[in-house]
PDB file of C-alpha atoms (C1' of nucleotides) in Angstrom:
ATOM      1  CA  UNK A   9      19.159   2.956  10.487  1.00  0.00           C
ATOM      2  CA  UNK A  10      20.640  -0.043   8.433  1.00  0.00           C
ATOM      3  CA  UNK A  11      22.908   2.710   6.933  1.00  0.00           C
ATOM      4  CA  UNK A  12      24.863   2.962   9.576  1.00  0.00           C
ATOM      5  CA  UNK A  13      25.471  -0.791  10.234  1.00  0.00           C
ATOM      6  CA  UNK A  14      28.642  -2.857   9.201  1.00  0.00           C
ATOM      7  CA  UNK A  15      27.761  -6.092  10.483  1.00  0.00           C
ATOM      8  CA  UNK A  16      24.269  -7.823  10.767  1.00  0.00           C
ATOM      9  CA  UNK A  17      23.888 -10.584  12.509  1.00  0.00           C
ATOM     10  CA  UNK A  18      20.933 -12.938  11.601  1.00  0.00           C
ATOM     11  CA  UNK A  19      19.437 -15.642  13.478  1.00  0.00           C
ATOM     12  CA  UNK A  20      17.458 -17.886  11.665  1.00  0.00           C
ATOM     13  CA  UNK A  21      15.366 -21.444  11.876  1.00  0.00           C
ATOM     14  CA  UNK A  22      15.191 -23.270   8.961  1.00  0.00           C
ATOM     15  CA  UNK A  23      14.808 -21.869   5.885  1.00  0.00           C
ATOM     16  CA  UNK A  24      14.924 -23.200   2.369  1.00  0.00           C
ATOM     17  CA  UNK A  25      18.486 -21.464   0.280  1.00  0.00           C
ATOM     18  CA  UNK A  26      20.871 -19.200   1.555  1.00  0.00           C
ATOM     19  CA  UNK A  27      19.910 -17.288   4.431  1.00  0.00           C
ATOM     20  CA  UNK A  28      22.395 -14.052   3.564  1.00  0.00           C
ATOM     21  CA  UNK A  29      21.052 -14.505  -0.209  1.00  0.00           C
ATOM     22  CA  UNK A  30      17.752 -13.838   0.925  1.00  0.00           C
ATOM     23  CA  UNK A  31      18.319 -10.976   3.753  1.00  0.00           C
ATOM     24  CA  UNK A  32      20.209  -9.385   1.232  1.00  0.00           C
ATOM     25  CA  UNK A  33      17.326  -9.453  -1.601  1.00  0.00           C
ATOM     26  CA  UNK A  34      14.814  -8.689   0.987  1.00  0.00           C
ATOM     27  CA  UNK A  35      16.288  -5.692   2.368  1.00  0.00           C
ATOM     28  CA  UNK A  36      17.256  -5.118  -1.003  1.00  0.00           C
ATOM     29  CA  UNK A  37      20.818  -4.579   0.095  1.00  0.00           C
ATOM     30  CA  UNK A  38      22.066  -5.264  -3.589  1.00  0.00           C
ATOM     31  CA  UNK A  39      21.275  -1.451  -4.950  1.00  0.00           C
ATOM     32  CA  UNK A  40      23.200   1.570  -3.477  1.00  0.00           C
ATOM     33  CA  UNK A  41      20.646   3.844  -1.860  1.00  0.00           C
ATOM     34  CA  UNK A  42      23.371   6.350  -1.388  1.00  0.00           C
ATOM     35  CA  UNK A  43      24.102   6.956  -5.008  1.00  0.00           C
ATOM     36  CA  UNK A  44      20.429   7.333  -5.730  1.00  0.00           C
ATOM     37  CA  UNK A  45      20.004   9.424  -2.787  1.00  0.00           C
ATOM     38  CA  UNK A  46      22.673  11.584  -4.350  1.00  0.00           C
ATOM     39  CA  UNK A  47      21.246  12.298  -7.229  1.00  0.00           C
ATOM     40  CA  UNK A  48      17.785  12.848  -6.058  1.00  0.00           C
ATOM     41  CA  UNK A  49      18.782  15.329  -3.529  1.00  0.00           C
ATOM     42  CA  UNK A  50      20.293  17.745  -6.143  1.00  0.00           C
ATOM     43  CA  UNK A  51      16.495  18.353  -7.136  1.00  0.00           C
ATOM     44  CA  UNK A  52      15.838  20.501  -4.181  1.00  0.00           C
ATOM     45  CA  UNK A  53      16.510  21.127  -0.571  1.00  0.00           C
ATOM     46  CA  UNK A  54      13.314  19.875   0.000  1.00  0.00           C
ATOM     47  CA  UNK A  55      13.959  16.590  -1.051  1.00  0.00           C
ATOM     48  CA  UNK A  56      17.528  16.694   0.231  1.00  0.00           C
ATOM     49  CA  UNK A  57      16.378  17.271   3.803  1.00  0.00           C
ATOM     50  CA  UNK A  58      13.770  14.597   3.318  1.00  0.00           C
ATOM     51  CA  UNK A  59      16.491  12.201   2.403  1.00  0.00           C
ATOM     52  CA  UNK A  60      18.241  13.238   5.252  1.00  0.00           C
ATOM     53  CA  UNK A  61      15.536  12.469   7.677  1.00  0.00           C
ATOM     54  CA  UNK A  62      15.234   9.057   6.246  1.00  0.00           C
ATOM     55  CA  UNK A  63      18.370   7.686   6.028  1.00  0.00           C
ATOM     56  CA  UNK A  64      18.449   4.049   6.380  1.00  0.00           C
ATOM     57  CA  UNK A  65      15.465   3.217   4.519  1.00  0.00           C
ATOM     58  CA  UNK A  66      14.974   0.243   2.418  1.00  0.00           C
ATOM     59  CA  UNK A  67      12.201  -0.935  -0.071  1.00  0.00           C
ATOM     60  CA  UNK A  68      11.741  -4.016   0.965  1.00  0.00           C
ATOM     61  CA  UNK A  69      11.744  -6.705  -1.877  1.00  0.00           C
ATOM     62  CA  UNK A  70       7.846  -8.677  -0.077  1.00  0.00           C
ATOM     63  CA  UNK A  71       6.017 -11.258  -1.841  1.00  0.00           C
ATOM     64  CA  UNK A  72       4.133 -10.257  -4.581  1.00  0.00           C
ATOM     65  CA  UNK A  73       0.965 -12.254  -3.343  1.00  0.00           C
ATOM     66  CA  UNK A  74       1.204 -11.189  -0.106  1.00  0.00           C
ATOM     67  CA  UNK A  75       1.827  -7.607  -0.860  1.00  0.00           C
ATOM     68  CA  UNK A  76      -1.606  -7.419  -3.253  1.00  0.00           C
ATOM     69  CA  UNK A  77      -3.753  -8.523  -0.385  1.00  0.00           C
ATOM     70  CA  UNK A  78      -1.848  -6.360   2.277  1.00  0.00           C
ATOM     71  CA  UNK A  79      -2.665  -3.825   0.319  1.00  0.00           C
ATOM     72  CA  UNK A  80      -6.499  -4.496  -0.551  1.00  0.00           C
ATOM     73  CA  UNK A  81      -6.998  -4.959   2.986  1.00  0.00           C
ATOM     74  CA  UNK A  82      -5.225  -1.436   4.122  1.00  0.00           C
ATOM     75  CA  UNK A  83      -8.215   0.437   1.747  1.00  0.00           C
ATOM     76  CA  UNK A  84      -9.585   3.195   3.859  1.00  0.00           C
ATOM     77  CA  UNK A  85      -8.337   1.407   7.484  1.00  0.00           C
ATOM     78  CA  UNK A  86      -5.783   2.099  10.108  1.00  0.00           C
ATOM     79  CA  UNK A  87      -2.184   0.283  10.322  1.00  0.00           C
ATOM     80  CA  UNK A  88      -2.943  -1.441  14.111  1.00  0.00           C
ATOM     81  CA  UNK A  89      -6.267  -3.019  11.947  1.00  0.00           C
ATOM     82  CA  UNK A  90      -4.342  -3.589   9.311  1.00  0.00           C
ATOM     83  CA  UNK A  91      -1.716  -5.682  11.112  1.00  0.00           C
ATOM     84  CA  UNK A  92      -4.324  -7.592  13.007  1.00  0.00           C
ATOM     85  CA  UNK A  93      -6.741  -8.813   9.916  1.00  0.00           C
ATOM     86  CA  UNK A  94      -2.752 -10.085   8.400  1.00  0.00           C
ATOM     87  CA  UNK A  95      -2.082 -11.751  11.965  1.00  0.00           C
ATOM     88  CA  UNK A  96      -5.707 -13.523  12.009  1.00  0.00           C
ATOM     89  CA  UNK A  97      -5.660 -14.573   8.196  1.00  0.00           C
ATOM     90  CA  UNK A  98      -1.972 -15.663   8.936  1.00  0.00           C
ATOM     91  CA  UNK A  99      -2.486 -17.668  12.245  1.00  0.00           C
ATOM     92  CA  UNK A 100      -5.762 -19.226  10.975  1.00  0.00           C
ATOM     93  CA  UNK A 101      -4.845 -19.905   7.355  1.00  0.00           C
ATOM     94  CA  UNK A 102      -0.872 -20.036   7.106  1.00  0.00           C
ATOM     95  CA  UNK A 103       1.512 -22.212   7.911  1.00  0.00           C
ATOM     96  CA  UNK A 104       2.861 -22.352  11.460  1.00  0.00           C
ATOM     97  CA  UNK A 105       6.493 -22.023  11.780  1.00  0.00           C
ATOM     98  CA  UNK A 106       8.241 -23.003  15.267  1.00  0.00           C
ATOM     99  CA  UNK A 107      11.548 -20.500  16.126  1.00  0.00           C
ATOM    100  CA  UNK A 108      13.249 -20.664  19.364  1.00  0.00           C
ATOM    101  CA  UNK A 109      10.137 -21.787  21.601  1.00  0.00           C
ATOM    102  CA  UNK A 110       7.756 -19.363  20.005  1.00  0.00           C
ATOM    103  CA  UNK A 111       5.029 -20.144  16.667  1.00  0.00           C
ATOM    104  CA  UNK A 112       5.213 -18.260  14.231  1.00  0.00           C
ATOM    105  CA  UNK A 113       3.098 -18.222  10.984  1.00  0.00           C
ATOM    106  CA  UNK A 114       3.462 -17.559   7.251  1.00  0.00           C
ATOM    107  CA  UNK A 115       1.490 -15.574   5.003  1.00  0.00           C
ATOM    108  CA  UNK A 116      -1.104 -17.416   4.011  1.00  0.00           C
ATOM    109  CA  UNK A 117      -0.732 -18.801  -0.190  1.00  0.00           C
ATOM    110  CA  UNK A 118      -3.805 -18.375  -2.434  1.00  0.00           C
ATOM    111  CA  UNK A 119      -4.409 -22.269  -2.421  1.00  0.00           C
ATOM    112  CA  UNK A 120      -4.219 -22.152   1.296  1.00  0.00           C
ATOM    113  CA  UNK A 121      -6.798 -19.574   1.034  1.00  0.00           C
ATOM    114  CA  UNK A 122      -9.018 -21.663  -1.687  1.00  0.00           C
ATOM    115  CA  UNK A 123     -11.653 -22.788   0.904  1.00  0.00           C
ATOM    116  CA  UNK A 124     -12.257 -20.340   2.906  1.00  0.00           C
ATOM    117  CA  UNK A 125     -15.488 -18.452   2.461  1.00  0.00           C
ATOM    118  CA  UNK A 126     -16.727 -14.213   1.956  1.00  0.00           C
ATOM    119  CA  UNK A 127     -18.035 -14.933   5.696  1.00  0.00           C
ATOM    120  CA  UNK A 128     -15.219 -16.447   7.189  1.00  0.00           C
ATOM    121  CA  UNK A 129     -12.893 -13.709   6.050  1.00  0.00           C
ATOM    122  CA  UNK A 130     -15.748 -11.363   7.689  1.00  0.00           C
ATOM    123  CA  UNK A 131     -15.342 -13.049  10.521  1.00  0.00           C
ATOM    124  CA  UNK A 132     -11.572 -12.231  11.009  1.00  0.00           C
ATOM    125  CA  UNK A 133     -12.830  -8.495  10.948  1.00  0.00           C
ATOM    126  CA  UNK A 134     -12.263  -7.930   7.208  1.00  0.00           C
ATOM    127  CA  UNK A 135     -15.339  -5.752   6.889  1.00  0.00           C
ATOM    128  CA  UNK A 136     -16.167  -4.525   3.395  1.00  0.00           C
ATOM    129  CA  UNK A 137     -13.086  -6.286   2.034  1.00  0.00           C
ATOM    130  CA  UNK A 138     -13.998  -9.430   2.481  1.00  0.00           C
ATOM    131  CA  UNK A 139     -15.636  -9.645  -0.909  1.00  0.00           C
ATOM    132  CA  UNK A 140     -12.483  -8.437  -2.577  1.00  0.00           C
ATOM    133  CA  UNK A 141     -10.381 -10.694  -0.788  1.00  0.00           C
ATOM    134  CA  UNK A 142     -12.351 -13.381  -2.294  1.00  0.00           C
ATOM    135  CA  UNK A 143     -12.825 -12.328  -5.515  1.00  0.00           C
ATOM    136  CA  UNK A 144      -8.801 -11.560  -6.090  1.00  0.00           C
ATOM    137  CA  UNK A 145      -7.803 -14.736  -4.628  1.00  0.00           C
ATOM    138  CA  UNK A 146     -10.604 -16.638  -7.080  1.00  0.00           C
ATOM    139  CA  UNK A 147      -9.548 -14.623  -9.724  1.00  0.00           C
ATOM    140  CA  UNK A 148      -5.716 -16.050  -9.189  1.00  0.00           C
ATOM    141  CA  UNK A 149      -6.625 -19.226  -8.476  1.00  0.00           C
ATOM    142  CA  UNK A 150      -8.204 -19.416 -11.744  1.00  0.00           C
ATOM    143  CA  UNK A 151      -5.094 -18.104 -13.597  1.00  0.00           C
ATOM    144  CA  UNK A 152      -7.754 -15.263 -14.579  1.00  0.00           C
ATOM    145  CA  UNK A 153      -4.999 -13.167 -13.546  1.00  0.00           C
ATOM    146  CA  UNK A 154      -1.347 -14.857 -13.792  1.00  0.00           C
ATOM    147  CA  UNK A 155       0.007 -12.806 -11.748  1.00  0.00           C
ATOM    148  CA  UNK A 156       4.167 -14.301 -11.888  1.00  0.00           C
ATOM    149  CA  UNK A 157       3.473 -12.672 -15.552  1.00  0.00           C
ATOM    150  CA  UNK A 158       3.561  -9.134 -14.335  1.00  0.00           C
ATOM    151  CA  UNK A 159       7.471  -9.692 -13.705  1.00  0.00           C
ATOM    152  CA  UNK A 160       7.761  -9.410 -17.597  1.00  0.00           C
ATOM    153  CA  UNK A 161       5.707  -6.418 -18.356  1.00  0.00           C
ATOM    154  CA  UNK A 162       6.356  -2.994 -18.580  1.00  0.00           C
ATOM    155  CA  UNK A 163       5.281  -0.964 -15.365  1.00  0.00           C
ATOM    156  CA  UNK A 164       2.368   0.507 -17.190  1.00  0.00           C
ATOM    157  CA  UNK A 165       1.332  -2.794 -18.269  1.00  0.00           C
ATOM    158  CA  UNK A 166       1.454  -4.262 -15.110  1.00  0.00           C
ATOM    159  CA  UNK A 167      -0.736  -1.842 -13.596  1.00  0.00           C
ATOM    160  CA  UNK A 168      -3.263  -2.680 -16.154  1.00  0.00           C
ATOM    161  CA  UNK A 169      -3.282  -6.349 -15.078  1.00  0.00           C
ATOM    162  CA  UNK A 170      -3.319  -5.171 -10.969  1.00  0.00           C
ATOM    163  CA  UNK A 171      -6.024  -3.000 -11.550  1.00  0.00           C
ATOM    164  CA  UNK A 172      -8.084  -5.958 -13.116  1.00  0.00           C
ATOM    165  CA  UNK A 173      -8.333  -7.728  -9.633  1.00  0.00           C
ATOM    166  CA  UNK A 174     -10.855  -6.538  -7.023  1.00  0.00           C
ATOM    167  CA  UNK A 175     -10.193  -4.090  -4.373  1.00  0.00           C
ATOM    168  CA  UNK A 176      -7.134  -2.669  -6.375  1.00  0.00           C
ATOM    169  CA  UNK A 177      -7.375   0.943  -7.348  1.00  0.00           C
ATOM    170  CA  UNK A 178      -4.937   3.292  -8.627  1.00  0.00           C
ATOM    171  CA  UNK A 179      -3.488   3.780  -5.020  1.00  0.00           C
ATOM    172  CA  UNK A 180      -3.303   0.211  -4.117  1.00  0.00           C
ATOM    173  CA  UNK A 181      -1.628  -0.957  -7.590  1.00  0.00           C
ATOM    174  CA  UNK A 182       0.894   1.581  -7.602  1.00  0.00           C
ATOM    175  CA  UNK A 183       2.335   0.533  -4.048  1.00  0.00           C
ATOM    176  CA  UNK A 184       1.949  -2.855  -5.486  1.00  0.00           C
ATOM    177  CA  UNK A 185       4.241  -2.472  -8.037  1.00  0.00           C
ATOM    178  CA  UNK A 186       6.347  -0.391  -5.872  1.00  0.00           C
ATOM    179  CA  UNK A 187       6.746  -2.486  -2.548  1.00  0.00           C
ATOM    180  CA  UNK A 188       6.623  -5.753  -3.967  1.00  0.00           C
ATOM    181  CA  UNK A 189       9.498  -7.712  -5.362  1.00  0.00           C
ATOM    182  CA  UNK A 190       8.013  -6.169  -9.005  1.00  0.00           C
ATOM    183  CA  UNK A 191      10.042  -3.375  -7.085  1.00  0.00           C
ATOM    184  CA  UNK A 192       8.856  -0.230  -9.972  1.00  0.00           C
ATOM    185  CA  UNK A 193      10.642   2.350  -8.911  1.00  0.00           C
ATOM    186  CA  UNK A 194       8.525   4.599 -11.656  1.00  0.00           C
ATOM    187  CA  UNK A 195       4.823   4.998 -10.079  1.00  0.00           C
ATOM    188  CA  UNK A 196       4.583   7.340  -7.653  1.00  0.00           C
ATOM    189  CA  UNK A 197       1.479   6.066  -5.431  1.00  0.00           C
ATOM    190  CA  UNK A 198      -0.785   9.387  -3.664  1.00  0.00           C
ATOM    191  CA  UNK A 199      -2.412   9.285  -0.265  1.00  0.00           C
ATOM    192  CA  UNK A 200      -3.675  12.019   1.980  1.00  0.00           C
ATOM    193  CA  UNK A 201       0.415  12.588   3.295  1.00  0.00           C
ATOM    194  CA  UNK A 202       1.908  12.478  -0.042  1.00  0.00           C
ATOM    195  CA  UNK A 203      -0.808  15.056  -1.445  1.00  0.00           C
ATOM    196  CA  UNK A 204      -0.071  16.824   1.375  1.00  0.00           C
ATOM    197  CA  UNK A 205       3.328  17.100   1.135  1.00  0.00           C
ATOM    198  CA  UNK A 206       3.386  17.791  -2.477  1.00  0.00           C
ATOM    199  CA  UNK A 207       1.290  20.918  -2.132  1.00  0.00           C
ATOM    200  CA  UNK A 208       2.784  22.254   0.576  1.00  0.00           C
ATOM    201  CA  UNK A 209       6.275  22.223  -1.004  1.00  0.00           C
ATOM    202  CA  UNK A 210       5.147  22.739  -4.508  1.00  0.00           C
ATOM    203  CA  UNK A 211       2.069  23.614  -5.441  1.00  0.00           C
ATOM    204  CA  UNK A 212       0.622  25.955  -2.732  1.00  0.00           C
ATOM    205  CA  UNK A 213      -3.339  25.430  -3.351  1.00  0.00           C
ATOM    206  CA  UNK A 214      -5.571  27.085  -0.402  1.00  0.00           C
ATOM    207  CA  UNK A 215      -7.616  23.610  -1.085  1.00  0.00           C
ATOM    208  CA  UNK A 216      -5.316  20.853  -0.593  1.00  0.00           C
ATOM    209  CA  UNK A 217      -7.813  18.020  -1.439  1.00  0.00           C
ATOM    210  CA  UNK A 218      -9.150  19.791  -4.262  1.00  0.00           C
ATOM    211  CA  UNK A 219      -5.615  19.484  -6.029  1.00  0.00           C
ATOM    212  CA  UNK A 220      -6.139  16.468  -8.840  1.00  0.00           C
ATOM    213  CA  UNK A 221      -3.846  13.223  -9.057  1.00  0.00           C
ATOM    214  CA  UNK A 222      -2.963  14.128 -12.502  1.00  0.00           C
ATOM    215  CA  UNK A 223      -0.948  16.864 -11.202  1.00  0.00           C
ATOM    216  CA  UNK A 224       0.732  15.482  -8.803  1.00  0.00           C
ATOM    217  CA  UNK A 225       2.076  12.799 -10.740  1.00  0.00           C
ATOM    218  CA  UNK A 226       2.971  15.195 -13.560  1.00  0.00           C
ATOM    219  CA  UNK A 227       5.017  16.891 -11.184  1.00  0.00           C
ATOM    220  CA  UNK A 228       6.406  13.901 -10.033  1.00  0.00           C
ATOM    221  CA  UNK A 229       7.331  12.144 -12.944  1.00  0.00           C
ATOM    222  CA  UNK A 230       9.038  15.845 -13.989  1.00  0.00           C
ATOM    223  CA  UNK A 231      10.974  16.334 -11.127  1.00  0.00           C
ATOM    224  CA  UNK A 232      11.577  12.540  -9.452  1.00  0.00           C
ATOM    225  CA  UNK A 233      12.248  10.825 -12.868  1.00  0.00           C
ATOM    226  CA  UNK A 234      12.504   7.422 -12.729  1.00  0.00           C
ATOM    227  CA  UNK A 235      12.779   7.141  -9.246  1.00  0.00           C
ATOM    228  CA  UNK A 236      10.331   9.045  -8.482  1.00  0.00           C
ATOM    229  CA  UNK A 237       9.107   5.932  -5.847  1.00  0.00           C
ATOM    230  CA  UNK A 238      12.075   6.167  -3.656  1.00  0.00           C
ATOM    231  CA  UNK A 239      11.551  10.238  -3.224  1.00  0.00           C
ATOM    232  CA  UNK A 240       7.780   9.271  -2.283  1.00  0.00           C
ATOM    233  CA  UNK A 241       8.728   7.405   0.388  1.00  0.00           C
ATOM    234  CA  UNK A 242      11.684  10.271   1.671  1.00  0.00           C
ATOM    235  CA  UNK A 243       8.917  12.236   1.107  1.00  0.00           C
ATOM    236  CA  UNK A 244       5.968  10.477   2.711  1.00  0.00           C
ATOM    237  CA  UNK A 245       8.052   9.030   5.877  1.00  0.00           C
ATOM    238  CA  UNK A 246       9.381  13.023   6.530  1.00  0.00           C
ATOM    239  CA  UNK A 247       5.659  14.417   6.255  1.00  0.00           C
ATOM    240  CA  UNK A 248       4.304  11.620   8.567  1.00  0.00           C
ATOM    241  CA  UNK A 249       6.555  11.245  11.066  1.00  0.00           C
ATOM    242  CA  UNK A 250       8.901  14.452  11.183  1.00  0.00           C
ATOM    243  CA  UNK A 251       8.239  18.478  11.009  1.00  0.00           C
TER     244      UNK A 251
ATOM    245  C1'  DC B  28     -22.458  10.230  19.091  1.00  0.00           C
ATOM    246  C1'  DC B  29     -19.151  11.962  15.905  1.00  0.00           C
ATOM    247  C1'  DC B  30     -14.899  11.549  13.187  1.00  0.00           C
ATOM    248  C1'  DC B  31     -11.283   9.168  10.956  1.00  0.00           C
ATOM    249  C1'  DA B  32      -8.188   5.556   8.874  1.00  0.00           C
ATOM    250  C1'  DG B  33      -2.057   4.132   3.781  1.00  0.00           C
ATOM    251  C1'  DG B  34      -9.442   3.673  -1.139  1.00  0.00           C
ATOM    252  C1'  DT B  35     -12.446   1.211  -4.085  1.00  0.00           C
ATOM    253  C1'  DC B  36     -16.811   0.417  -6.123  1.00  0.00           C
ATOM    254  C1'  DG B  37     -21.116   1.459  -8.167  1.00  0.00           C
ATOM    255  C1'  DT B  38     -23.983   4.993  -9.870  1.00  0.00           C
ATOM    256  C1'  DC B  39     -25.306   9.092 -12.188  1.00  0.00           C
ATOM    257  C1'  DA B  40     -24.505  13.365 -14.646  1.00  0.00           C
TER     258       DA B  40
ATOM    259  C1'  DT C   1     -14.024  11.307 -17.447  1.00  0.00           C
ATOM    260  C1'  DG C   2     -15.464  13.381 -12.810  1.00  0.00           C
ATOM    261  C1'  DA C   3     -18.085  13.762  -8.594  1.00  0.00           C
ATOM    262  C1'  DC C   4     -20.221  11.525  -4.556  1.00  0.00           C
ATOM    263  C1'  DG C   5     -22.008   8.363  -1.093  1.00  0.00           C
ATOM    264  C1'  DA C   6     -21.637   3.722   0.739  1.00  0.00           C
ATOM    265  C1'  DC C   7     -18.928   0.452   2.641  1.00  0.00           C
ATOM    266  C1'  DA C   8     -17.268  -2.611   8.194  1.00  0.00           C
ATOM    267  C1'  DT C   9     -14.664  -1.988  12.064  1.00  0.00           C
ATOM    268  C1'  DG C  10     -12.328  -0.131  16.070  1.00  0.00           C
ATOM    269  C1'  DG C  11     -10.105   3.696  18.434  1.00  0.00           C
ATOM    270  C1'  DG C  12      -9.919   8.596  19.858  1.00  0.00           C
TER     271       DG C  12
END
DNA sequence: CCCCAGGTCGTCA
DNA sequence: TGACGACATGGG
């Protein structure tokens, strides 16, 4: 509930530039969630009370790189597996970072990642997306794929370029461009609780999963607007963890 | 032993 | 385009 804080107190090691410049971009504490929130909630009491619920939230501004394979590897798997394949690839392949008596690692970089092989990343318990992981960290390696050019694209074109690399779909490019620091607040990305949601507040279909993506986004684009990312995750975060 | 998890990929109408 | 099964792994 960062809303509700006036003072944040940060303890850091060393880091390279200003440590309350870069809290503040990360927790994206430059734009004014309230305002936003405002105007979103006027587009239903649905969406007000979802806002309501999930007060305090942030879109975090992560590292492009390191959201891309966070999100390749979360493809059809759980969150606890999800953490633990990022906490192997970190501790074997990332940098280790010492912080009051305790190690620490960073996410590993694509050159760090250069020389390891399909089977090694199967060995961390990648399963099927081991061969992705590989491919999309070739494929920017090789500048196949300049990925520090999506900053300058439109959203649309961005996705375009995202979808190009392996193991990135239309779910996995869309949060992408919305929970890296590309931050697109226009792309409204669907999984089982957000198609859920949606038709149980506006579309009312008997057969939930037979409702298409099309649809939904229509609706979303109509109603959200141009934020229609930030009401996904009021949305999402209600559905999943409230009523 | 079955089912599922923050989907994508390849294949076949 | 749209539908459908396969794909590793670990927990319930």
């Amino acid at each position: 509930m960062l809303g509700k804080i006036s003072k944040l107190y940060i303890s850091s090691g060393l880091v390279e530039g200003n440590i309350k410049d870069i809290v503040y971009d990360y927790f994206d504490l430059h734009r004014d969630y309230k305002i936003i929130g405002q105007e979103l909630a006027k587009v239903d009491k649905h969406l007000k009370k979802s806002i309501e619920y999930g007060k305090g939230i942030r879109i975090l501004n992560q590292d492009l790189w390191e959201t891309i394979i966070s999100f390749i590897i979360s493809a059809n798997n759980n969150i606890p597996r999800i953490k633990g394949i990022i906490e192997r690839l970190s501790k074997k392949y990332g940098r280790p970072l010492e912080f009051e008596n305790k190690v620490y690692y960073t996410f590993p970089t694509c050159e760090e990642l250069k020389n390891a092989t399909v089977e090694d990343f199967r060995s961390l318990g990648l399963g099927f997306r081991d061969k992705r992981l590989y491919e999309t960290t070739h494929m920017v390696l090789s500048n196949q794929i300049d990925i520090n050019e999506l900053y300058n694209l439109t959203t649309n074109e961005a996705r375009e370029q995202l979808l190009k690399l392996s193991g990135v779909g239309p779910k996995v490019a869309d949060c992408i461009l919305l929970f890296s620091n590309l931050k697109r607040f226009d792309v409204f990305p669907i999984d089982v609780w957000v198609r859920r949601v949606m038709n149980d507040l506006y579309i009312h279909d008997e057969e939930e999963e037979k409702v298409s993506k099309k649809q939904i986004e229509k609706l979303a684009k109509e109603k959200f607007g141009e934020y229609e990312g930030l009401a996904q995750q009021y949305l999402f975060y209600w559905r999943r963890n409230g009523a």
